mmCIF file of C-alpha atoms and ligand atoms in Angstrom:
data_model
loop_
_atom_site.group_PDB
_atom_site.id
_atom_site.type_symbol
_atom_site.label_atom_id
_atom_site.label_comp_id
_atom_site.label_asym_id
_atom_site.label_seq_id
_atom_site.Cartn_x
_atom_site.Cartn_y
_atom_site.Cartn_z
ATOM 1 C CA MET A 96 0.000 0.000 0.000
ATOM 2 C CA ALA A 97 1.206 3.552 -0.758
ATOM 3 C CA THR A 98 2.481 5.438 2.279
ATOM 4 C CA ARG A 99 2.897 8.955 0.970
ATOM 5 C CA PHE A 100 2.596 10.466 4.455
ATOM 6 C CA ALA A 101 4.785 8.235 6.633
ATOM 7 C CA ASP A 102 5.271 10.040 9.989
ATOM 8 C CA LYS A 103 3.857 13.317 8.667
ATOM 9 C CA VAL A 104 1.769 15.280 11.152
ATOM 10 C CA VAL A 105 -1.541 16.112 9.485
ATOM 11 C CA VAL A 106 -4.160 18.363 11.108
ATOM 12 C CA ILE A 107 -7.677 18.059 9.710
ATOM 13 C CA THR A 108 -10.352 20.435 10.978
ATOM 14 C CA GLY A 109 -13.987 19.322 11.045
ATOM 15 C CA ALA A 110 -12.764 15.708 10.945
ATOM 16 C CA GLY A 111 -15.567 14.354 13.108
ATOM 17 C CA SER A 112 -17.908 13.911 10.141
ATOM 18 C CA GLY A 113 -18.276 13.642 6.375
ATOM 19 C CA ILE A 114 -15.341 14.563 4.148
ATOM 20 C CA GLY A 115 -13.024 15.393 7.073
ATOM 21 C CA LYS A 116 -13.576 12.013 8.700
ATOM 22 C CA VAL A 117 -12.854 10.138 5.471
ATOM 23 C CA MET A 118 -9.736 12.276 4.886
ATOM 24 C CA ALA A 119 -8.517 11.542 8.429
ATOM 25 C CA LYS A 120 -8.839 7.792 7.859
ATOM 26 C CA ARG A 121 -7.223 7.944 4.424
ATOM 27 C CA PHE A 122 -4.227 10.044 5.586
ATOM 28 C CA ALA A 123 -3.757 7.720 8.573
ATOM 29 C CA ALA A 124 -3.904 4.684 6.260
ATOM 30 C CA GLU A 125 -0.956 6.187 4.377
ATOM 31 C CA GLY A 126 1.193 6.548 7.475
ATOM 32 C CA ALA A 127 0.261 10.014 8.750
ATOM 33 C CA ARG A 128 -0.093 10.907 12.429
ATOM 34 C CA VAL A 129 -3.443 12.655 12.272
ATOM 35 C CA ALA A 130 -4.943 15.292 14.545
ATOM 36 C CA VAL A 131 -8.704 14.887 14.303
ATOM 37 C CA VAL A 132 -10.052 18.333 15.191
ATOM 38 C CA ASP A 133 -13.745 19.056 15.697
ATOM 39 C CA TRP A 134 -15.864 21.239 17.967
ATOM 40 C CA HIS A 135 -17.870 18.097 18.734
ATOM 41 C CA GLY A 136 -15.284 16.379 20.944
ATOM 42 C CA ASP A 137 -17.267 13.107 20.897
ATOM 43 C CA ARG A 138 -17.177 12.972 17.084
ATOM 44 C CA ALA A 139 -13.425 13.668 17.069
ATOM 45 C CA ALA A 140 -12.861 10.915 19.658
ATOM 46 C CA GLU A 141 -14.972 8.446 17.682
ATOM 47 C CA CYS A 142 -13.012 9.089 14.477
ATOM 48 C CA ALA A 143 -9.632 8.830 16.255
ATOM 49 C CA GLY A 144 -10.837 5.606 17.912
ATOM 50 C CA GLU A 145 -11.823 4.094 14.565
ATOM 51 C CA ILE A 146 -8.376 4.981 13.174
ATOM 52 C CA ALA A 147 -6.679 3.347 16.188
ATOM 53 C CA GLN A 148 -8.668 0.161 15.569
ATOM 54 C CA THR A 149 -7.025 -0.132 12.148
ATOM 55 C CA ASP A 150 -3.544 0.414 13.656
ATOM 56 C CA GLY A 151 -3.460 4.013 12.469
ATOM 57 C CA HIS A 152 -2.115 6.894 14.563
ATOM 58 C CA ALA A 153 -4.573 9.645 15.501
ATOM 59 C CA VAL A 154 -5.352 12.003 18.359
ATOM 60 C CA ALA A 155 -8.672 13.734 18.938
ATOM 61 C CA VAL A 156 -8.658 17.430 19.778
ATOM 62 C CA ARG A 157 -11.780 19.446 20.616
ATOM 63 C CA ALA A 158 -11.590 22.994 19.291
ATOM 64 C CA ASP A 159 -13.817 25.637 17.743
ATOM 65 C CA VAL A 160 -11.572 26.688 14.882
ATOM 66 C CA SER A 161 -13.314 30.057 14.564
ATOM 67 C CA VAL A 162 -11.971 31.063 18.000
ATOM 68 C CA GLY A 163 -8.337 32.193 18.232
ATOM 69 C CA ALA A 164 -7.734 30.901 21.788
ATOM 70 C CA ASP A 165 -9.085 27.436 20.852
ATOM 71 C CA VAL A 166 -6.864 27.309 17.758
ATOM 72 C CA ALA A 167 -3.740 28.316 19.713
ATOM 73 C CA THR A 168 -4.445 25.625 22.334
ATOM 74 C CA MET A 169 -5.202 23.045 19.619
ATOM 75 C CA VAL A 170 -1.968 23.667 17.684
ATOM 76 C CA GLY A 171 0.037 23.661 20.968
ATOM 77 C CA GLU A 172 -1.514 20.311 21.955
ATOM 78 C CA VAL A 173 -0.922 18.775 18.515
ATOM 79 C CA THR A 174 2.693 19.950 18.489
ATOM 80 C CA SER A 175 3.438 18.530 21.933
ATOM 81 C CA ARG A 176 1.667 15.193 21.287
ATOM 82 C CA LEU A 177 2.607 14.598 17.634
ATOM 83 C CA GLY A 178 5.269 17.147 16.650
ATOM 84 C CA PRO A 179 5.231 20.203 14.357
ATOM 85 C CA VAL A 180 2.477 20.301 11.749
ATOM 86 C CA ASP A 181 3.467 19.199 8.234
ATOM 87 C CA VAL A 182 0.031 19.380 6.617
ATOM 88 C CA LEU A 183 -2.992 21.493 7.582
ATOM 89 C CA VAL A 184 -6.340 20.705 5.966
ATOM 90 C CA ASN A 185 -8.860 23.488 6.628
ATOM 91 C CA ASN A 186 -12.131 21.602 6.234
ATOM 92 C CA ALA A 187 -14.554 22.696 9.004
ATOM 93 C CA ALA A 188 -17.595 24.627 7.820
ATOM 94 C CA ILE A 189 -21.211 25.459 8.514
ATOM 95 C CA ALA A 190 -23.781 26.933 6.126
ATOM 96 C CA ASP A 191 -26.755 28.294 8.034
ATOM 97 C CA GLY A 192 -27.648 31.518 6.208
ATOM 98 C CA ASP A 193 -29.175 31.685 2.740
ATOM 99 C CA ASP A 194 -30.823 34.736 1.117
ATOM 100 C CA VAL A 195 -29.158 38.116 1.847
ATOM 101 C CA LEU A 196 -32.576 39.634 2.576
ATOM 102 C CA GLU A 197 -33.373 37.038 5.202
ATOM 103 C CA ILE A 198 -30.034 36.299 6.783
ATOM 104 C CA GLU A 199 -29.576 37.824 10.254
ATOM 105 C CA GLU A 200 -26.327 39.546 11.193
ATOM 106 C CA PRO A 201 -25.289 36.940 13.830
ATOM 107 C CA THR A 202 -25.823 34.124 11.308
ATOM 108 C CA TRP A 203 -23.720 35.958 8.715
ATOM 109 C CA ASP A 204 -20.946 36.500 11.259
ATOM 110 C CA ARG A 205 -20.997 32.857 12.368
ATOM 111 C CA ASP A 206 -20.931 31.390 8.839
ATOM 112 C CA VAL A 207 -18.112 33.704 7.775
ATOM 113 C CA SER A 208 -16.135 33.070 10.981
ATOM 114 C CA VAL A 209 -16.315 29.290 10.751
ATOM 115 C CA VAL A 210 -15.624 29.142 7.012
ATOM 116 C CA LEU A 211 -13.097 31.953 6.515
ATOM 117 C CA LYS A 212 -11.712 33.287 9.795
ATOM 118 C CA SER A 213 -10.837 29.711 10.791
ATOM 119 C CA VAL A 214 -8.521 29.443 7.779
ATOM 120 C CA PHE A 215 -6.765 32.658 8.830
ATOM 121 C CA LEU A 216 -6.477 31.490 12.455
ATOM 122 C CA CYS A 217 -5.285 27.935 11.741
ATOM 123 C CA SER A 218 -2.849 29.042 9.022
ATOM 124 C CA LYS A 219 -1.442 31.781 11.259
ATOM 125 C CA ALA A 220 -0.920 29.212 14.025
ATOM 126 C CA VAL A 221 0.986 26.657 11.907
ATOM 127 C CA LEU A 222 2.919 28.947 9.532
ATOM 128 C CA PRO A 223 5.721 30.013 11.932
ATOM 129 C CA SER A 224 6.958 26.428 12.392
ATOM 130 C CA MET A 225 6.527 25.710 8.668
ATOM 131 C CA ILE A 226 8.592 28.815 7.867
ATOM 132 C CA GLU A 227 11.257 27.740 10.361
ATOM 133 C CA ARG A 228 11.430 24.250 8.817
ATOM 134 C CA ARG A 229 11.066 25.630 5.267
ATOM 135 C CA ALA A 230 8.380 23.066 4.449
ATOM 136 C CA GLY A 231 4.660 22.659 4.855
ATOM 137 C CA VAL A 232 1.395 22.239 3.003
ATOM 138 C CA ILE A 233 -2.017 23.809 3.508
ATOM 139 C CA VAL A 234 -5.073 22.422 1.711
ATOM 140 C CA ASN A 235 -8.266 24.463 1.971
ATOM 141 C CA ILE A 236 -11.582 22.744 1.306
ATOM 142 C CA ALA A 237 -13.522 25.502 -0.455
ATOM 143 C CA SER A 238 -16.622 24.896 -2.610
ATOM 144 C CA VAL A 239 -18.088 25.456 -6.056
ATOM 145 C CA ASN A 240 -20.137 28.038 -4.119
ATOM 146 C CA GLY A 241 -16.973 30.135 -3.879
ATOM 147 C CA LEU A 242 -16.743 30.241 -7.685
ATOM 148 C CA SER A 243 -20.356 30.760 -8.745
ATOM 149 C CA ALA A 244 -23.681 31.974 -7.328
ATOM 150 C CA LEU A 245 -25.367 28.847 -5.977
ATOM 151 C CA GLY A 246 -27.161 30.142 -2.834
ATOM 152 C CA ASN A 247 -26.098 30.298 0.842
ATOM 153 C CA GLU A 248 -24.653 33.765 0.350
ATOM 154 C CA ALA A 249 -22.676 34.090 3.595
ATOM 155 C CA TYR A 250 -21.093 30.644 3.210
ATOM 156 C CA SER A 251 -20.418 31.260 -0.499
ATOM 157 C CA ALA A 252 -18.852 34.688 0.026
ATOM 158 C CA ALA A 253 -16.652 33.187 2.740
ATOM 159 C CA LYS A 254 -15.612 30.328 0.426
ATOM 160 C CA ALA A 255 -14.683 32.916 -2.237
ATOM 161 C CA GLY A 256 -12.600 34.677 0.418
ATOM 162 C CA MET A 257 -10.978 31.369 1.281
ATOM 163 C CA ILE A 258 -9.892 30.949 -2.349
ATOM 164 C CA ASN A 259 -8.281 34.397 -2.373
ATOM 165 C CA LEU A 260 -6.598 33.732 0.978
ATOM 166 C CA THR A 261 -5.231 30.492 -0.524
ATOM 167 C CA GLN A 262 -3.556 32.552 -3.242
ATOM 168 C CA GLY A 263 -2.266 35.111 -0.752
ATOM 169 C CA ILE A 264 -0.608 32.466 1.417
ATOM 170 C CA ALA A 265 0.791 30.643 -1.637
ATOM 171 C CA VAL A 266 2.411 33.794 -2.994
ATOM 172 C CA ARG A 267 3.686 35.179 0.298
ATOM 173 C CA TYR A 268 5.165 31.948 1.677
ATOM 174 C CA GLY A 269 6.125 30.004 -1.467
ATOM 175 C CA GLY A 270 9.721 31.167 -0.986
ATOM 176 C CA TYR A 271 9.816 29.242 2.310
ATOM 177 C CA GLY A 272 8.889 25.965 0.592
ATOM 178 C CA ILE A 273 5.275 26.203 1.753
ATOM 179 C CA ARG A 274 2.455 25.300 -0.639
ATOM 180 C CA CYS A 275 -1.198 26.294 -0.282
ATOM 181 C CA ASN A 276 -4.020 25.100 -2.533
ATOM 182 C CA ALA A 277 -7.801 24.909 -2.471
ATOM 183 C CA ILE A 278 -10.305 22.289 -3.578
ATOM 184 C CA ALA A 279 -13.774 23.295 -4.763
ATOM 185 C CA PRO A 280 -16.097 20.318 -4.290
ATOM 186 C CA GLY A 281 -19.507 20.038 -5.913
ATOM 187 C CA THR A 282 -22.287 18.134 -4.123
ATOM 188 C CA ILE A 283 -20.782 15.477 -1.864
ATOM 189 C CA ARG A 284 -22.926 12.915 -0.072
ATOM 190 C CA THR A 285 -22.256 13.796 3.616
ATOM 191 C CA PRO A 286 -24.230 14.548 6.824
ATOM 192 C CA ILE A 287 -24.125 18.314 6.027
ATOM 193 C CA TRP A 288 -27.031 17.497 3.669
ATOM 194 C CA GLN A 289 -29.085 15.686 6.347
ATOM 195 C CA GLU A 290 -31.627 18.466 6.827
ATOM 196 C CA ARG A 291 -32.237 18.638 3.062
ATOM 197 C CA VAL A 292 -32.441 14.832 2.843
ATOM 198 C CA ASP A 293 -35.021 14.819 5.677
ATOM 199 C CA ARG A 294 -37.140 17.297 3.709
ATOM 200 C CA ASP A 295 -36.499 15.646 0.337
ATOM 201 C CA PRO A 296 -35.213 12.056 0.533
ATOM 202 C CA VAL A 297 -34.335 11.977 -3.186
ATOM 203 C CA VAL A 298 -32.431 15.287 -3.217
ATOM 204 C CA PHE A 299 -29.207 13.691 -4.486
ATOM 205 C CA GLU A 300 -31.027 11.920 -7.322
ATOM 206 C CA ARG A 301 -32.588 15.277 -8.249
ATOM 207 C CA LEU A 302 -29.186 17.011 -8.290
ATOM 208 C CA VAL A 303 -27.606 14.416 -10.599
ATOM 209 C CA LYS A 304 -29.141 16.162 -13.611
ATOM 210 C CA TRP A 305 -26.683 19.057 -13.181
ATOM 211 C CA TYR A 306 -23.638 16.780 -13.227
ATOM 212 C CA PRO A 307 -22.071 15.822 -16.588
ATOM 213 C CA LEU A 308 -20.455 12.773 -14.950
ATOM 214 C CA GLY A 309 -23.884 11.505 -13.947
ATOM 215 C CA ARG A 310 -23.523 11.261 -10.166
ATOM 216 C CA VAL A 311 -22.959 13.389 -7.092
ATOM 217 C CA GLY A 312 -19.606 13.112 -5.337
ATOM 218 C CA GLU A 313 -18.473 10.928 -2.466
ATOM 219 C CA PRO A 314 -16.069 11.966 0.349
ATOM 220 C CA ASP A 315 -13.372 9.762 -1.214
ATOM 221 C CA ASP A 316 -13.443 11.940 -4.358
ATOM 222 C CA ILE A 317 -12.315 14.878 -2.197
ATOM 223 C CA ALA A 318 -9.872 12.797 -0.138
ATOM 224 C CA ASN A 319 -8.178 11.677 -3.378
ATOM 225 C CA ALA A 320 -7.657 15.300 -4.433
ATOM 226 C CA ALA A 321 -6.582 16.507 -0.971
ATOM 227 C CA MET A 322 -4.000 13.739 -0.633
ATOM 228 C CA PHE A 323 -2.613 14.482 -4.077
ATOM 229 C CA LEU A 324 -2.283 18.204 -3.272
ATOM 230 C CA ALA A 325 -0.710 17.419 0.116
ATOM 231 C CA SER A 326 1.784 14.959 -1.372
ATOM 232 C CA ASP A 327 5.111 15.500 -3.109
ATOM 233 C CA GLU A 328 3.382 14.611 -6.395
ATOM 234 C CA ALA A 329 2.049 18.182 -6.259
ATOM 235 C CA ALA A 330 5.472 19.678 -5.448
ATOM 236 C CA TRP A 331 5.141 22.372 -8.138
ATOM 237 C CA ILE A 332 1.480 23.207 -7.567
ATOM 238 C CA THR A 333 0.546 26.132 -5.357
ATOM 239 C CA GLY A 334 -2.095 28.863 -5.261
ATOM 240 C CA THR A 335 -4.506 26.876 -7.367
ATOM 241 C CA VAL A 336 -8.138 25.924 -6.901
ATOM 242 C CA LEU A 337 -8.938 22.419 -8.081
ATOM 243 C CA ARG A 338 -12.592 21.861 -8.939
ATOM 244 C CA VAL A 339 -13.693 18.375 -7.929
ATOM 245 C CA ASP A 340 -17.257 18.713 -9.102
ATOM 246 C CA GLY A 341 -18.144 16.050 -11.680
ATOM 247 C CA GLY A 342 -18.037 18.770 -14.353
ATOM 248 C CA LEU A 343 -20.679 21.002 -12.688
ATOM 249 C CA LEU A 344 -18.916 24.298 -13.394
ATOM 250 C CA ALA A 345 -17.471 23.292 -16.781
ATOM 251 C CA GLY A 346 -20.544 24.729 -18.490
ATOM 252 C CA ASN A 347 -24.313 24.925 -18.378
ATOM 253 C CA TYR A 348 -25.093 21.246 -18.825
ATOM 254 C CA ARG A 349 -28.874 21.627 -19.124
ATOM 255 C CA MET A 350 -28.535 24.446 -21.663
ATOM 256 C CA THR A 351 -26.041 22.404 -23.697
ATOM 257 C CA ARG A 352 -28.381 19.426 -23.702
ATOM 258 C CA GLU A 353 -31.258 21.621 -24.875
ATOM 259 C CA LEU A 354 -29.134 23.164 -27.630
ATOM 260 C CA LEU A 355 -27.935 19.726 -28.758
ATOM 261 C CA ALA A 356 -31.501 18.428 -28.736
ATOM 262 C CA GLN A 357 -32.572 21.382 -30.896
ATOM 263 C CA ALA A 358 -29.697 20.581 -33.273
ATOM 264 C CA GLY A 359 -30.943 17.000 -33.545
ATOM 265 C CA SER A 360 -28.394 15.227 -31.309
ATOM 266 C CA GLU A 361 -31.106 13.352 -29.493
ATOM 267 C CA ASP A 362 -28.800 10.715 -28.117
ATOM 268 C CA LEU A 363 -27.903 13.050 -25.225
ATOM 269 C CA GLU A 364 -31.563 13.491 -24.273
ATOM 270 C CA SER A 365 -31.723 10.655 -21.770
HETATM 271 N N1 LIG B 476 -20.911 18.042 1.322
HETATM 272 C C1 LIG B 476 -20.929 18.863 0.284
HETATM 273 O O1 LIG B 476 -21.794 18.773 -0.605
HETATM 274 C C2 LIG B 476 -19.856 19.919 0.158
HETATM 275 C C3 LIG B 476 -19.790 20.656 -1.047
HETATM 276 C C4 LIG B 476 -18.823 21.643 -1.179
HETATM 277 C C5 LIG B 476 -17.934 21.885 -0.156
HETATM 278 N N2 LIG B 476 -18.005 21.162 1.001
HETATM 279 C C6 LIG B 476 -17.076 21.475 2.062
HETATM 280 O O2 LIG B 476 -16.465 20.303 2.553
HETATM 281 C C7 LIG B 476 -16.136 20.500 3.929
HETATM 282 C C8 LIG B 476 -16.663 19.344 4.755
HETATM 283 O O3 LIG B 476 -18.075 19.302 4.611
HETATM 284 P P1 LIG B 476 -18.943 18.022 5.017
HETATM 285 O O4 LIG B 476 -19.993 17.918 3.989
HETATM 286 O O5 LIG B 476 -18.068 16.886 5.323
HETATM 287 O O6 LIG B 476 -19.633 18.594 6.354
HETATM 288 P P2 LIG B 476 -20.086 17.869 7.719
HETATM 289 O O7 LIG B 476 -21.122 18.748 8.308
HETATM 290 O O8 LIG B 476 -20.398 16.428 7.496
HETATM 291 O O9 LIG B 476 -18.755 17.945 8.610
HETATM 292 C C9 LIG B 476 -18.255 19.172 9.045
HETATM 293 C C10 LIG B 476 -17.609 18.971 10.397
HETATM 294 O O10 LIG B 476 -17.046 20.236 10.790
HETATM 295 C C11 LIG B 476 -17.283 20.407 12.168
HETATM 296 N N3 LIG B 476 -17.245 21.851 12.467
HETATM 297 C C12 LIG B 476 -18.110 22.785 12.038
HETATM 298 N N4 LIG B 476 -17.754 23.979 12.531
HETATM 299 C C13 LIG B 476 -16.657 23.787 13.292
HETATM 300 C C14 LIG B 476 -15.841 24.652 14.068
HETATM 301 N N5 LIG B 476 -16.109 25.964 14.183
HETATM 302 N N6 LIG B 476 -14.768 24.124 14.703
HETATM 303 C C15 LIG B 476 -14.490 22.803 14.610
HETATM 304 N N7 LIG B 476 -15.246 21.941 13.903
HETATM 305 C C16 LIG B 476 -16.313 22.426 13.253
HETATM 306 C C17 LIG B 476 -18.641 19.794 12.429
HETATM 307 O O11 LIG B 476 -18.848 19.453 13.789
HETATM 308 C C18 LIG B 476 -18.588 18.565 11.503
HETATM 309 O O12 LIG B 476 -18.108 17.430 12.223
HETATM 310 C C19 LIG B 476 -16.704 21.862 4.314
HETATM 311 O O13 LIG B 476 -15.703 22.835 4.219
HETATM 312 C C20 LIG B 476 -17.752 22.100 3.261
HETATM 313 O O14 LIG B 476 -18.004 23.468 3.048
HETATM 314 C C21 LIG B 476 -18.955 20.188 1.187
#
């Protein structure tokens, strides 16, 4: 089995659920010593426990990554228990607000803090030791929402900010051997969708029609991309945003299908 991350210290925020949890297990399976960070301490402990059961190395750390004091304590604890951070994956997010006209100020502030301020705080906390060691990787889990108007305005604006911050860090610290990239996932089947699934049990099947590759994504699709960007295989890639979206943002799929149907290419009209 490939062990691209043997003895690397990898911090993953929001790793108690969904994409973060799958990334934690996948990094650990490739030799990393993983810090499973989540504001739900029980979820973090459960994920770290599952990794330990497969002989992986993980520690659970409870922290709200939108709070500076929590982040400082978290990075201090990780450094003393595992060593200096080699890879930071900024993955934690919430998306509570939607329409600008309806969103309340506290909801806006909370969404933006958890999605964007957390990236500033966690990066600021790990960068000094990365600079000192002249090595380090940051992978930011953004969203297609940061690249196009798809609703959830506070979350989306914060994801757009995250993409710009990715570029800022890449440019400013590239000279120290530090790389910083973002991933923009499309729809991924995770618990973040639970409320929507409760309201509409076939929501994923409905969304498939927007995806040229004919399915929504799975957490492993994002883990594959994150591990590539964190690995030496991506040694000359920094400041980029990699869309992992089944082709969602490549074009207007429904419009193309309509145009092709009008032109007589009926074979696409499934
Ligand atoms: N699932 C999708 O369709 C999708 C699409 C695009 C982007 N993303 C992004 O992928 C990432 C992971 O999403 P997911 O679908 O796995 O979500 P999820 O809700 O399943 O998991 C997110 C985890 O983050 C934790 N978390 C939230 N706020 C936190 C905070 N302040 N401090 C510490 N932990 C916190 C939660 O407790 C939860 O365990 C997010 O950045 C999300 O924006 C997801």
